[in-house]
GROMACS .gro file of C-alpha atoms in nm:
model
  118
    1MET     CA    1   0.701   6.137   5.251
    2THR     CA    2   0.351   6.247   5.159
    3ASP     CA    3   0.176   6.552   5.296
    4THR     CA    4  -0.132   6.379   5.432
    5PRO     CA    5  -0.306   6.556   5.714
    6PRO     CA    6  -0.312   6.381   6.049
    7PRO     CA    7  -0.641   6.221   6.151
    8TYR     CA    8  -0.898   6.467   6.276
    9HIS     CA    9  -1.025   6.436   6.631
   10PRO     CA   10  -1.256   6.699   6.780
   11GLY     CA   11  -1.089   6.878   7.064
   12SER     CA   12  -0.743   6.772   6.954
   13ASP     CA   13  -0.426   6.865   7.143
   14GLN     CA   14  -0.282   7.006   6.822
   15PRO     CA   15  -0.412   7.363   6.777
   16ARG     CA   16  -0.399   7.349   6.398
   17LEU     CA   17  -0.659   7.070   6.403
   18ASN     CA   18  -0.903   7.277   6.609
   19ARG     CA   19  -0.963   7.516   6.323
   20PRO     CA   20  -1.311   7.620   6.208
   21VAL     CA   21  -1.418   7.411   5.913
   22ARG     CA   22  -1.671   7.475   5.639
   23GLU     CA   23  -1.786   7.117   5.613
   24ARG     CA   24  -2.025   6.973   5.864
   25TYR     CA   25  -1.830   6.648   5.889
   26PRO     CA   26  -1.471   6.725   5.790
   27GLN     CA   27  -1.348   6.375   5.871
   28ILE     CA   28  -1.572   6.224   5.602
   29ARG     CA   29  -1.408   6.248   5.263
   30PRO     CA   30  -1.619   6.258   4.946
   31THR     CA   31  -1.488   5.940   4.788
   32SER     CA   32  -1.800   5.821   4.615
   33GLY     CA   33  -2.129   5.947   4.483
   34TYR     CA   34  -2.142   6.322   4.433
   35GLY     CA   35  -1.772   6.365   4.507
   36ASP     CA   36  -1.649   6.101   4.264
   37PRO     CA   37  -1.571   6.254   3.922
   38ARG     CA   38  -1.632   5.917   3.756
   39VAL     CA   39  -2.000   5.927   3.855
   40ARG     CA   40  -2.187   6.134   3.598
   41HIS     CA   41  -2.542   6.004   3.635
   42THR     CA   42  -2.694   5.887   3.958
   43GLY     CA   43  -2.997   5.669   4.007
   44PRO     CA   44  -3.131   5.383   3.800
   45GLY     CA   45  -3.099   5.372   3.425
   46PRO     CA   46  -3.344   5.496   3.165
   47GLY     CA   47  -3.686   5.335   3.175
   48ALA     CA   48  -3.668   5.245   3.543
   49GLY     CA   49  -4.005   5.239   3.709
   50THR     CA   50  -4.193   5.194   3.383
   51ASP     CA   51  -4.331   4.870   3.255
   52GLN     CA   52  -4.117   4.719   2.984
   53ASP     CA   53  -4.378   4.460   2.879
   54PRO     CA   54  -4.733   4.598   2.894
   55GLU     CA   55  -4.892   4.275   2.768
   56ARG     CA   56  -4.743   4.077   3.056
   57SER     CA   57  -4.848   4.345   3.302
   58ALA     CA   58  -5.207   4.336   3.173
   59LYS     CA   59  -5.213   3.957   3.196
   60LEU     CA   60  -5.081   3.956   3.551
   61SER     CA   61  -5.322   4.232   3.656
   62ALA     CA   62  -5.617   4.038   3.514
   63ARG     CA   63  -5.509   3.724   3.698
   64LEU     CA   64  -5.466   3.918   4.019
   65ALA     CA   65  -5.810   4.077   3.986
   66LEU     CA   66  -5.969   3.736   3.924
   67ALA     CA   67  -5.786   3.580   4.218
   68ILE     CA   68  -5.890   3.865   4.450
   69THR     CA   69  -6.250   3.826   4.338
   70VAL     CA   70  -6.238   3.454   4.408
   71VAL     CA   71  -6.085   3.511   4.753
   72ILE     CA   72  -6.359   3.761   4.839
   73GLY     CA   73  -6.616   3.502   4.726
   74GLN     CA   74  -6.446   3.242   4.943
   75LEU     CA   75  -6.466   3.468   5.247
   76TRP     CA   76  -6.835   3.529   5.181
   77ALA     CA   77  -6.903   3.155   5.134
   78LEU     CA   78  -6.708   3.073   5.450
   79SER     CA   79  -6.914   3.318   5.655
   80VAL     CA   80  -7.240   3.178   5.511
   81ALA     CA   81  -7.125   2.819   5.570
   82VAL     CA   82  -7.031   2.883   5.932
   83ASP     CA   83  -7.356   3.071   5.993
   84GLU     CA   84  -7.568   2.791   5.845
   85TRP     CA   85  -7.366   2.523   6.023
   86MET     CA   86  -7.422   2.696   6.356
   87GLN     CA   87  -7.794   2.716   6.287
   88GLY     CA   88  -7.803   2.343   6.212
   89ASP     CA   89  -7.872   2.363   5.835
   90THR     CA   90  -7.591   2.139   5.716
   91SER     CA   91  -7.712   2.105   5.356
   92ILE     CA   92  -7.637   2.471   5.273
   93ALA     CA   93  -7.312   2.448   5.468
   94TRP     CA   94  -7.198   2.155   5.253
   95TRP     CA   95  -7.286   2.345   4.934
   96CYS     CA   96  -7.076   2.637   5.058
   97ALA     CA   97  -6.791   2.400   5.142
   98GLY     CA   98  -6.812   2.264   4.786
   99PHE     CA   99  -6.801   2.619   4.651
  100LEU     CA  100  -6.491   2.684   4.861
  101GLY     CA  101  -6.320   2.377   4.716
  102VAL     CA  102  -6.409   2.465   4.356
  103SER     CA  103  -6.298   2.826   4.398
  104PHE     CA  104  -5.967   2.704   4.541
  105LEU     CA  105  -5.921   2.488   4.233
  106VAL     CA  106  -5.997   2.789   4.010
  107VAL     CA  107  -5.725   2.995   4.179
  108LEU     CA  108  -5.486   2.699   4.158
  109ALA     CA  109  -5.558   2.666   3.784
  110ILE     CA  110  -5.492   3.038   3.737
  111TRP     CA  111  -5.162   2.997   3.919
  112LEU     CA  112  -5.062   2.693   3.711
  113LEU     CA  113  -5.164   2.860   3.385
  114ASP     CA  114  -4.825   3.012   3.310
  115PRO     CA  115  -4.534   2.880   3.519
  116LYS     CA  116  -4.277   3.120   3.369
  117ASP     CA  117  -4.450   3.420   3.532
  118ARG     CA  118  -4.362   3.308   3.882
   0.00000   0.00000   0.00000
């Protein structure tokens, strides 16, 4: 027979279980993490949070900056096209629509440039 303590219940009928305890949660046993002697180092391994391939990071950042610039240009062209369309000047609106299509193709080409980065 092993000498395991009975389960702890606050306000137990057994007086020996109603003792003052040092731990805040005495029913929780430290079985992992800080209480496990096998765990010597916590957290991610060395180099976590740093970029392991700076060339790839620079390439992706440049693509992202170009794509954001194109999207901002598309928003500007869309607002100009809608404004001109509402005023009845359809020739400028069609030029803006063409710009929107070409800028979409530019972003699509940037996306298709390197399929292994997706």
